[in-house]
Coordinates of C-alpha atoms and ligand atoms in Angstrom, one line a residue:
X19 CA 0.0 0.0 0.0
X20 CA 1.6 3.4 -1.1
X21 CA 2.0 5.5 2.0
X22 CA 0.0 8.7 1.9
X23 CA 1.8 11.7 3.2
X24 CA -0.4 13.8 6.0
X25 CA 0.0 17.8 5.4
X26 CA 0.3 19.9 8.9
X27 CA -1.4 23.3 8.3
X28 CA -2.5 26.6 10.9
X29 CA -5.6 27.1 12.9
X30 CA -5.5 30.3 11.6
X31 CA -4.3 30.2 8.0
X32 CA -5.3 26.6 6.1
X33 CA -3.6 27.8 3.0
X34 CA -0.3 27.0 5.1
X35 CA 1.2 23.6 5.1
X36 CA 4.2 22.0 6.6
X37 CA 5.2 18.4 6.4
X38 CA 4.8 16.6 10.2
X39 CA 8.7 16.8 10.7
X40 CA 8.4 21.2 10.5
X41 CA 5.7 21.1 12.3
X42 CA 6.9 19.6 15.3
X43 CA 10.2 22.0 14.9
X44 CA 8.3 25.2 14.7
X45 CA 6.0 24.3 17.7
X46 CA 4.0 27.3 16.8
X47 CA 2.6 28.0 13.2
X48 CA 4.9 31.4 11.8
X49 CA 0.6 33.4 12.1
X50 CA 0.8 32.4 15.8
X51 CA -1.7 29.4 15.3
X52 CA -1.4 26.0 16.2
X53 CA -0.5 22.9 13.6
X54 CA -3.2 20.7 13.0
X55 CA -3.4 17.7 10.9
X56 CA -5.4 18.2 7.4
X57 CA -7.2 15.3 8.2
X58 CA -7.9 12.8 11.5
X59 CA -6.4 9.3 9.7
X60 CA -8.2 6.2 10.6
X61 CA -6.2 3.6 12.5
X62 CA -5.3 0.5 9.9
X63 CA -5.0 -2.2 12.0
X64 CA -7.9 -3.9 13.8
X65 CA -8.5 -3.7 17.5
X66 CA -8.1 -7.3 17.7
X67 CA -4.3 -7.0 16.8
X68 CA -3.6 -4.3 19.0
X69 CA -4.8 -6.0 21.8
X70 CA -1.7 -8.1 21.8
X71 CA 0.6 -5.0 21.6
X72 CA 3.4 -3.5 23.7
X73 CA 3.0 0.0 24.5
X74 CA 6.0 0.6 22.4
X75 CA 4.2 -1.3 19.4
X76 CA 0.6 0.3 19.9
X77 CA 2.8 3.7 20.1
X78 CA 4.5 2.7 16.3
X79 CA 0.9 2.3 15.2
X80 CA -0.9 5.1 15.7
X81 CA 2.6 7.4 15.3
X82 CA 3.4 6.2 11.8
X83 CA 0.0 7.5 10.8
X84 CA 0.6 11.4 11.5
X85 CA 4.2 11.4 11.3
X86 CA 4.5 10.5 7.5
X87 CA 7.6 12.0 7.0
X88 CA 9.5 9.7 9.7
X89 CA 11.1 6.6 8.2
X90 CA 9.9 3.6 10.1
X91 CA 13.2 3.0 11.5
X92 CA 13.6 6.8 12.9
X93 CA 10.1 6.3 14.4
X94 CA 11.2 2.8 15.9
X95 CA 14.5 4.1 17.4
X96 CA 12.1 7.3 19.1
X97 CA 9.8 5.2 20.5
X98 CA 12.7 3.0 22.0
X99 CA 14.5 5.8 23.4
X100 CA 11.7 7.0 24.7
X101 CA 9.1 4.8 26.4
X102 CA 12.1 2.2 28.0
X103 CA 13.2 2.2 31.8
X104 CA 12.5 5.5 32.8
X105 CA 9.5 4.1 33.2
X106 CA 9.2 2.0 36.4
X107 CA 6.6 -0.5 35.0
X108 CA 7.1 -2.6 31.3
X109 CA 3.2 -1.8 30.4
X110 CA 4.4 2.2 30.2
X111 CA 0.4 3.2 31.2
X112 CA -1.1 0.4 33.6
X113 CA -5.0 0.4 33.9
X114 CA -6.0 0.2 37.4
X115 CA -9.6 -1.2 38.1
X116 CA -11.2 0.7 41.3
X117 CA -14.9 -1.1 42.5
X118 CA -16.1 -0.4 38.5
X119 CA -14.5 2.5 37.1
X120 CA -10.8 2.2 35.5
X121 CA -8.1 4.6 36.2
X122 CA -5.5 5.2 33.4
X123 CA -1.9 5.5 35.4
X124 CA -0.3 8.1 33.1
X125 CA 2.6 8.4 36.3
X126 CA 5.2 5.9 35.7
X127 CA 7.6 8.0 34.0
X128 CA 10.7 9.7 35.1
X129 CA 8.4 12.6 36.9
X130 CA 5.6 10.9 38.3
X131 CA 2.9 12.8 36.1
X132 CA 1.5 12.5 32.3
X133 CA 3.4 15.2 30.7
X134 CA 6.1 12.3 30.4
X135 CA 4.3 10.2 27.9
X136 CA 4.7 13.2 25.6
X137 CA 7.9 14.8 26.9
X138 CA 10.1 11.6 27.0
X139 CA 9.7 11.2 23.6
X140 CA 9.7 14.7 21.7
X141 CA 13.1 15.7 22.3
X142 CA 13.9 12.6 20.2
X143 CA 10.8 13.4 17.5
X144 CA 12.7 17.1 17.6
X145 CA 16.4 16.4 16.8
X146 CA 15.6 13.5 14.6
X147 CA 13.0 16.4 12.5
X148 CA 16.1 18.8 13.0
X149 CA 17.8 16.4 11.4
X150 CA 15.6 15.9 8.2
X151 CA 15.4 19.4 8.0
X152 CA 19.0 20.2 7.7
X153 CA 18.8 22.6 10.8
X154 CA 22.1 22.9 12.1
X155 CA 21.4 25.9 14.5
X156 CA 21.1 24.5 18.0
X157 CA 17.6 24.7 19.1
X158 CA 16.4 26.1 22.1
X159 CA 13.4 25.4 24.0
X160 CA 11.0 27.5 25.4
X161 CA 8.5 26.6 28.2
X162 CA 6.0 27.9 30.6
X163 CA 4.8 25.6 33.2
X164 CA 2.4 25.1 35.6
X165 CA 4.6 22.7 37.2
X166 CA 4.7 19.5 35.8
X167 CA 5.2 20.4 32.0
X168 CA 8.8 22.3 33.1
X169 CA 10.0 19.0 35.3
X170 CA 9.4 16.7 32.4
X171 CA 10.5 19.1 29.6
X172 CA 13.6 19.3 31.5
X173 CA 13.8 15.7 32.1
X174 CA 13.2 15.0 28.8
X175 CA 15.7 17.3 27.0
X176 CA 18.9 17.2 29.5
X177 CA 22.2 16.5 27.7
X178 CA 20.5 15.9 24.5
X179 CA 22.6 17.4 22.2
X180 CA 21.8 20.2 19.4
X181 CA 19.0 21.2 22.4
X182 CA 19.2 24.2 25.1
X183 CA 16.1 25.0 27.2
X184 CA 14.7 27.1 29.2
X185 CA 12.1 26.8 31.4
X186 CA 9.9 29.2 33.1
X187 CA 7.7 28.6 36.3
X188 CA 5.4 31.1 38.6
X189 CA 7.6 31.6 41.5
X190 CA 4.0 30.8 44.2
X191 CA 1.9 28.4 41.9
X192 CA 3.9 24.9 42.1
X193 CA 4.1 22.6 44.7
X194 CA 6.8 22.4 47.0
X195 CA 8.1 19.0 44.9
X196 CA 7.5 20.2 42.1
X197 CA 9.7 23.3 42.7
X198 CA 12.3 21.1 43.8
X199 CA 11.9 19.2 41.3
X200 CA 13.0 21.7 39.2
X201 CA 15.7 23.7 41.1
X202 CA 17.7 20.3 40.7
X203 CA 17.5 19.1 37.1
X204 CA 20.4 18.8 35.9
X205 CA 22.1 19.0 32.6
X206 CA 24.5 21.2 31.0
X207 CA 21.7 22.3 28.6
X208 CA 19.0 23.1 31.1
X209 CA 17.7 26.5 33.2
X210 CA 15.0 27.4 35.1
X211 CA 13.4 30.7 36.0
X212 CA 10.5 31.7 38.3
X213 CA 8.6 34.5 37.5
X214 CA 6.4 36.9 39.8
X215 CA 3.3 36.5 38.1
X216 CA 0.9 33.3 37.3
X217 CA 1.0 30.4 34.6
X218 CA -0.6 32.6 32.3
X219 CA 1.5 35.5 32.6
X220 CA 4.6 33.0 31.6
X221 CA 2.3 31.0 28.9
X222 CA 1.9 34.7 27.2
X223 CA 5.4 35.7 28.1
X224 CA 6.7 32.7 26.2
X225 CA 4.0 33.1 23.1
X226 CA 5.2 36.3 22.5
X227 CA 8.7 35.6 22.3
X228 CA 7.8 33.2 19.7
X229 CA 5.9 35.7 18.0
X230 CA 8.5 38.2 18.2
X231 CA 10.2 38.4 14.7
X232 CA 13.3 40.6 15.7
X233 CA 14.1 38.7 18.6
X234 CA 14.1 35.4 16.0
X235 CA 16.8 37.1 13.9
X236 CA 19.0 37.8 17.0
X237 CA 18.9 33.8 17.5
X238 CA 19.6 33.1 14.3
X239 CA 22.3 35.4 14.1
X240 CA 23.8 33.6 17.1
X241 CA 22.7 29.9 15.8
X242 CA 20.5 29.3 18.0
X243 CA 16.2 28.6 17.1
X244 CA 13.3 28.7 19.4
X245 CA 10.6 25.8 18.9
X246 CA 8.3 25.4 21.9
X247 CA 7.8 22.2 24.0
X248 CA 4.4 23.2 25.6
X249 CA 1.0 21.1 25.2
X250 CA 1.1 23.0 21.5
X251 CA 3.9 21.2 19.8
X252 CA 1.9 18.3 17.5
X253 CA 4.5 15.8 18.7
X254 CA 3.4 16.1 22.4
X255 CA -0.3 15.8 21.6
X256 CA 0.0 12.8 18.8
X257 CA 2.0 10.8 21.4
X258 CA -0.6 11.2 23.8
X259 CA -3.1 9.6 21.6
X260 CA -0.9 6.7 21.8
X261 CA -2.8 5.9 25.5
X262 CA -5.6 6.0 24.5
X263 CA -5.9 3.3 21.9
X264 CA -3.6 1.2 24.0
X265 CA -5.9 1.5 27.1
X266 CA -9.2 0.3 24.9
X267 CA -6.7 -2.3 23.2
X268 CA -6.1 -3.7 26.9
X269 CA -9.4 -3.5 28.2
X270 CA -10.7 -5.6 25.2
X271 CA -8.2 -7.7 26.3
X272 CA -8.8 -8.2 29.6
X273 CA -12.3 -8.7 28.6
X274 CA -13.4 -5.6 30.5
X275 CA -15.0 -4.6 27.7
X276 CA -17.4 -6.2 25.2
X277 CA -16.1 -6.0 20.9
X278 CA -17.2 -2.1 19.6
X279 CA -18.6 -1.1 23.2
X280 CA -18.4 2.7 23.7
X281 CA -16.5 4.0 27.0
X282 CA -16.9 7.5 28.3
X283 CA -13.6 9.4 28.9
X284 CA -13.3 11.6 32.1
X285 CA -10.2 14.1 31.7
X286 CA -9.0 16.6 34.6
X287 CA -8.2 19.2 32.1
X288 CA -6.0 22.2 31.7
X289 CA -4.6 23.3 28.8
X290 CA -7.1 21.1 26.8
X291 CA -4.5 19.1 25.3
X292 CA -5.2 15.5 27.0
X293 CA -8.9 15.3 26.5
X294 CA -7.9 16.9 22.9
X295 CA -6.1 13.9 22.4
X296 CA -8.8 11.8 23.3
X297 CA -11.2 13.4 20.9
X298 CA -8.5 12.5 18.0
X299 CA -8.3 9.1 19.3
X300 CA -11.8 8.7 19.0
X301 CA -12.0 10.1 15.5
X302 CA -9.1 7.8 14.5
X303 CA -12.0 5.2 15.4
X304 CA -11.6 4.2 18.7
X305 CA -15.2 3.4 20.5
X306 CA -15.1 6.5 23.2
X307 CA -18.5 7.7 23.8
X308 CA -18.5 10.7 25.6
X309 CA -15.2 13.2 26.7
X310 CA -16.0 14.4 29.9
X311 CA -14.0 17.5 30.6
X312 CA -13.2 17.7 34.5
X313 CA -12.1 21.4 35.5
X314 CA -11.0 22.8 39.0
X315 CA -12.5 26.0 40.2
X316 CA -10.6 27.9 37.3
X317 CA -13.8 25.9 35.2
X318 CA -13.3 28.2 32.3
X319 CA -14.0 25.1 30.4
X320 CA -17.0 23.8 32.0
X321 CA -18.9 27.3 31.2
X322 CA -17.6 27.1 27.7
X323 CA -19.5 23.9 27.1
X324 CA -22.3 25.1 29.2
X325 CA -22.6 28.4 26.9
X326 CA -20.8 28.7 23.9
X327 CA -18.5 31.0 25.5
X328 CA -15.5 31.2 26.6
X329 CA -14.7 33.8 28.7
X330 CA -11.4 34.4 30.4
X331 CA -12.4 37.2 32.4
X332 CA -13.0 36.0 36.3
X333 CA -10.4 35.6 38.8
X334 CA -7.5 33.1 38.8
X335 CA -7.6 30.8 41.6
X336 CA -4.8 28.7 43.4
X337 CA -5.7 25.5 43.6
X338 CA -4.7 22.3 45.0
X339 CA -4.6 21.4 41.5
X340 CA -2.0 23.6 40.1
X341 CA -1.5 22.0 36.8
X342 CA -5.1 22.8 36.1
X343 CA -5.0 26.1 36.9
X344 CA -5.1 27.8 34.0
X345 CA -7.5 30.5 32.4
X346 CA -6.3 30.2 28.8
X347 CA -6.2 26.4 27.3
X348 CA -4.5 27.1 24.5
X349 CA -5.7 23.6 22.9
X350 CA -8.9 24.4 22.7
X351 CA -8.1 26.5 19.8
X352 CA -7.6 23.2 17.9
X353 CA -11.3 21.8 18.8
X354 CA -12.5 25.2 17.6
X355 CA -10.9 25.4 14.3
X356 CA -12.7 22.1 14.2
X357 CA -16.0 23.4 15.0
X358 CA -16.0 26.1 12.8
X359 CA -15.5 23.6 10.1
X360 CA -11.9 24.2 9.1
X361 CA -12.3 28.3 9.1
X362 CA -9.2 29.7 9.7
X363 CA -10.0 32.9 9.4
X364 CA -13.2 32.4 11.7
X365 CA -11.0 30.7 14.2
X366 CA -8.4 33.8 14.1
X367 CA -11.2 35.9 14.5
X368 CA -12.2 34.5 17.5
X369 CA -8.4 33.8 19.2
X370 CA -8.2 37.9 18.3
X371 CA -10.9 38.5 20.5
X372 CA -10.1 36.3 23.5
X373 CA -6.8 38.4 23.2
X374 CA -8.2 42.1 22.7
X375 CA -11.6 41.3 25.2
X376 CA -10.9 38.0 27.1
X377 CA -14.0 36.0 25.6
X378 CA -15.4 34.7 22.1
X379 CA -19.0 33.0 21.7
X380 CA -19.3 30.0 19.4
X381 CA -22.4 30.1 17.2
X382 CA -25.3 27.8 17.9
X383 CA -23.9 25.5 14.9
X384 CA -20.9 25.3 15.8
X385 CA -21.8 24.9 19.8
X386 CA -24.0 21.6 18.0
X387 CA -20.7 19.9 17.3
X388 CA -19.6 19.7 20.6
X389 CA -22.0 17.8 21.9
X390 CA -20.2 14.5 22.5
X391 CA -18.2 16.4 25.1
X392 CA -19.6 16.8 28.6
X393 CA -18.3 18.8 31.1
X394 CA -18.0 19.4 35.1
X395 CA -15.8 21.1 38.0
X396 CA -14.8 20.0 41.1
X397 CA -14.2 22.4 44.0
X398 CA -11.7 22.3 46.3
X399 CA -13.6 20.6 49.0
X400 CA -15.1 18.2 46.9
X401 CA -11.6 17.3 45.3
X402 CA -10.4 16.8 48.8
X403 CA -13.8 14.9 50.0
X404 CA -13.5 12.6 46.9
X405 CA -9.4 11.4 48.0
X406 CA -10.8 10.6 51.4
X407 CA -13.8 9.0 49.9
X408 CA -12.3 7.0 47.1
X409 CA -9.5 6.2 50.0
X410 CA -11.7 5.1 52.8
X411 CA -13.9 3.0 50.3
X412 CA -11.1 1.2 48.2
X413 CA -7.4 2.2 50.3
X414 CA -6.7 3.6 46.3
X415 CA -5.3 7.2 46.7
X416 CA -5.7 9.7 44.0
X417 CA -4.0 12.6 43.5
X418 CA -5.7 15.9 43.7
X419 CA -6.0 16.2 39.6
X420 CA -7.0 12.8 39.2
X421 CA -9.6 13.6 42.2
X422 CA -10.9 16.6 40.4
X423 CA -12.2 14.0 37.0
X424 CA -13.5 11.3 39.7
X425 CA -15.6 13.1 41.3
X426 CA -16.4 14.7 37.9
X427 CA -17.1 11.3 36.9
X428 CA -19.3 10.3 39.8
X429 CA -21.5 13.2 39.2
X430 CA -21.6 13.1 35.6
X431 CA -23.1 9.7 36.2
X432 CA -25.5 10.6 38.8
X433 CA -27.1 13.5 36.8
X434 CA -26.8 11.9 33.3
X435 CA -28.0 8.9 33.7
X436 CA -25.5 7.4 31.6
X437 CA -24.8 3.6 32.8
X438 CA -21.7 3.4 30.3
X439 CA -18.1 2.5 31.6
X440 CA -15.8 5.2 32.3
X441 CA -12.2 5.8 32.1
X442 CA -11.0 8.0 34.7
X443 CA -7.3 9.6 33.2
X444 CA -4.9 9.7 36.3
X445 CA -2.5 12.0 35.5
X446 CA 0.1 12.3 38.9
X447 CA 0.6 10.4 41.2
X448 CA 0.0 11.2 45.0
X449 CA 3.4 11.5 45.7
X450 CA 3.8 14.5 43.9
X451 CA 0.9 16.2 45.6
X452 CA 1.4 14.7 48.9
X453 CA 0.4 17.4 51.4
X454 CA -3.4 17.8 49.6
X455 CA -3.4 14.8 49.7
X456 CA -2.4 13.6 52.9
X457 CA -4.2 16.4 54.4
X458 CA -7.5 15.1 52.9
X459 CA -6.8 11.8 54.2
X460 CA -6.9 13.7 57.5
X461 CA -6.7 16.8 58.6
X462 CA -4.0 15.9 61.4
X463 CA -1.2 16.1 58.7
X464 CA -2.6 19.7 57.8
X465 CA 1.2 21.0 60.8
X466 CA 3.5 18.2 59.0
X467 CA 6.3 18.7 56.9
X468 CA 6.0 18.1 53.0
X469 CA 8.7 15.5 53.0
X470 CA 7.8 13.3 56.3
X471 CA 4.5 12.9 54.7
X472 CA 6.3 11.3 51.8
X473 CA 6.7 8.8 54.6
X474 CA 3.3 8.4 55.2
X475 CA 1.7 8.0 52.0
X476 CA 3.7 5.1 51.9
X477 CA 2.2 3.9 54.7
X478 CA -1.6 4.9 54.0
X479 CA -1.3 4.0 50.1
X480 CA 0.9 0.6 50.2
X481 CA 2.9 2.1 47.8
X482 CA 6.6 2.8 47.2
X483 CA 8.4 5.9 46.8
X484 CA 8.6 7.0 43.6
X485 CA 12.7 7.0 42.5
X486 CA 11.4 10.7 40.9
X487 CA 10.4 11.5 44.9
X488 CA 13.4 9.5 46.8
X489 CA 16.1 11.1 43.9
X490 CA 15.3 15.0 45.4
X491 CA 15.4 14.5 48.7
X492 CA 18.9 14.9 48.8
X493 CA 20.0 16.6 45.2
X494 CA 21.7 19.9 45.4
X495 CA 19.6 23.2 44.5
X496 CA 21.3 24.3 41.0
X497 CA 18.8 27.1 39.6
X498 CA 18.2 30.4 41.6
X499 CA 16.9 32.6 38.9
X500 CA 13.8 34.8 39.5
X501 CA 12.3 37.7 36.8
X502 CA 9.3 39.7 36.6
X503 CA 6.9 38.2 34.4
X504 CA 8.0 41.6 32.2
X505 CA 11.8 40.4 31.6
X506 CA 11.4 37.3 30.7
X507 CA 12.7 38.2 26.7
X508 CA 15.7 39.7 29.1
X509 CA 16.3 36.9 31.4
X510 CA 16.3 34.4 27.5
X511 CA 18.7 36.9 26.2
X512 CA 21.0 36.7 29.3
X513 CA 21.0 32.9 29.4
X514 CA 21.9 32.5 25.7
X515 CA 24.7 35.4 26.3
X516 CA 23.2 37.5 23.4
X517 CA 22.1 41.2 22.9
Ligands
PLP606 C1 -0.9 19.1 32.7 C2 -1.7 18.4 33.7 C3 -3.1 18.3 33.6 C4 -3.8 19.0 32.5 O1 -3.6 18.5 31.2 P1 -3.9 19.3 29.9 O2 -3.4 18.5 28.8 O3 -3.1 20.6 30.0 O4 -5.3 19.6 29.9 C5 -3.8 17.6 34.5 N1 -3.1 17.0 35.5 C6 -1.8 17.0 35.7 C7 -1.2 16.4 36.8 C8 -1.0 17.7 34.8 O5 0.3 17.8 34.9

């Protein structure tokens, strides 16, 4: 069968096209929109074979068919590279079955939390589309985080050559860990900065220094390149599809699941690029029935699905879910190019006005289409009601993300009706949030110090300490730098040594 080649083009201009390998090097289209395939392609091999696949295997599968411009052995050796034992269990994302609901672990990387399934394996998609490209400037990465993106980035990129980065957290909106986690990375490639501002001050901060054409030149004039490793970049959302297909795959295997039955998806959602990837999953033809979008009080989301509109203007709220707290989800804009039926300029249009007013409304039409997704929040107290719940019921501890989507899920059933199975998408693991989570266990903990409790999740959860966890407690603190979320374009040109 002659291999057909997939185009890449923008959200915001569809006369623009770029083979899969550019667009996973640019990150960001040159108009400022996001890459999107021209077309979903259909998986072309049957359930019933993947069923018997590796992660690594189900991962070749459903790669191969958006990245057309990677030779089957580049794709192989990627795939190797990435998903090997940096992971700390061979099945890369295990299903775990709690009284009738199945939670997806997406925490066995080298970070405990899902942006690993994407990040261990883009560096590798990157220098290998460097490659292909001729690109011999070195090419640095850019990255806001909320906390778990910059950890894994990080993790992902150190010491691989041809690559700098540069990471950029809010300086009070990560966990104590997860700061720690950072300070520490090492590599000779890697920094880390924390801003005085919030994730979406360093998510713009970043955008615009991709935007900015001058600053471009100056890089190039020093070889260096920006390309972006945040949820935007294709070749972090396609590899997350990978989970998807494999979980169904295994629950047909395990017989959870009947031939062709539908299963709802229940995502805690940020930067809409999980449940996104769910949604291309299930157009690839995987039998997902509904995508249940799980929010925190920043539920930006869940009124955009209630309304039509998405409006950005309300207060930003810490949470105890910090990697959903977000106000902007920049994937999004790649459902709503979708919705408006492939209008670029529409979809501009609308990405213009959530800039110049902070809200867009979606046409009645176009609100139709999104019908298969359902949506709901969690509050704090409920997130923290549904760990001691889930807990005291099963002695299974959630994290405070993967809290937020159950007890989404358990209300989403309750009100709908709907008796289908759901998939619950676990996304850290307790570790990494241990003092919600401990303190939701019980309130005694509330006085304790963040690391003894390490100790006693162990105890309450029967579960060993992550080597992620046990590997900070006694690293050396190597980054230091702090910037106003106005200097960050400074603080890049000071790291790179250029004017
Ligand atoms: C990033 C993250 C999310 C949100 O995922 P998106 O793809 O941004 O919607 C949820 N939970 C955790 C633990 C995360 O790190």
């Amino acid at each position: 069968m002659r291999k057909m080649n997939l185009h890449y083009k923008s959200t915001r201009n569809s006369n623009l096209k770029a083979a899969a390998s550019e667009a996973v090097l640019k990150g960001l289209a040159p108009d400022g929109g996001l890459f999107v395939p021209e077309r979903i392609p259909a998986l072309d091999i049957p359930m019933d074979k993947l069923k018997d696949m590796s992660y690594q295997e189900t991962a070749y599968e459903v790669m191969k068919l958006f990245l057309t411009d990677f030779t089957e052995e580049e794709l192989k050796d990627c795939i190797g590279r990435a998903y090997d034992s940096k992971f700390d269990t061979e099945e890369i994302a295990p299903l775990t079955k709690v009284d009738d609901t199945y939670y997806l672990e997406l925490f066995h990387g080298s970070t405990i939390a899902f942006k690993d399934m994407a990040l261990s394996i883009l560096p590798y998609l990157m220098t290998t589309a460097a490659k292909k490209n001729n690109v011999e400037n070195e090419i640095v990465i850019l990255a806001a985080t909320s906390g778990d993106t910059g950890k894994a980035a990080m993790a992902g990129f150190a010491d691989v050559e041809g690559t700098r980065i540069i990471v950029f957290y809010p300086k009070n909106g990560v966990s104590r860990v997860q700061e720690l986690q950072m300070v520490t990375q090492k590599g000779k490639n890697v920094d880390v900065v924390a801003i005085h501002g919030n994730f979406d001050n360093a998510q713009s901060g970043v955008k615009e220094m991709f935007e900015n054409e001058e600053l471009a030149g100056k890089l190039a004039e020093n070889g260096y390149q920006f390309s972006s490793a945040n949820s935007i970049n294709i070749g972090r959302l396609i590899p997350q599809v990978v989970y998807y297909v494999y979980a169904y795959a295994k629950l047909l295997e395990g017989e959870e699941l009947s031939e062709g039955e539908k299963i709802n998806v229940v995502v805690p959602t940020g930067n809409f690029g999980n449940i996104l990837a769910a949604y291309y999953a299930r157009q690839m033809g995987v039998p997902i029935d509904h995508l249940v979008c799980a929010s925190n009080e920043n539920k930006v989301l869940f009124d955009f699905f209630r309304t039509g509109t998405y409006d950005r203007n309300r207060d930003f709220v810490l949470t105890t879910s910090p990697s959903m707290d977000i106000l902007i989800s920049s994937n999004l804009e790649r459902l709503i190019y979708l919705v408006t039926g492939e209008d670029s300029e529409q979809t501009a249009a609308f990405m213009s006005e959530l800039k110049s007013g902070g809200s867009y409304t979606l046409t009645e039409e176009m609100k139709e289409k999104l019908k298969d997704f359902k949506a709901g929040y969690a509050t704090q107290e409920q997130t923290s009601r549904q760990i001691r719940h889930i807990w005291d019921g099963t002695g299974y501890v959630l994290d405070t993300h993967t809290a937020v989507a159950s007890y989404v899920c358990d209300e989403y059933r309750k009100t709908s009706g709907d008796s289908g199975k759901c998939l619950i998408v676990s996304t850290a693991s307790p570790f990494k949030f241990v003092k919600s989570v401990m303190t939701s266990i019980d309130s005694k903990y509330g006085e304790e110090d963040e690391f003894r409790l390490l100790e006693e999740l162990k105890k309450v959860s029967g579960v060993e300490m992550p080597r992620a966890i046990a590997d900070i407690l006694d690293a050396d603190v190597l980054h230091r730098t702090e910037c106003d979320a106005d200097k960050m374009e400074v603080t890049v040109k000071e790291i790179l040594n250029i004017q």
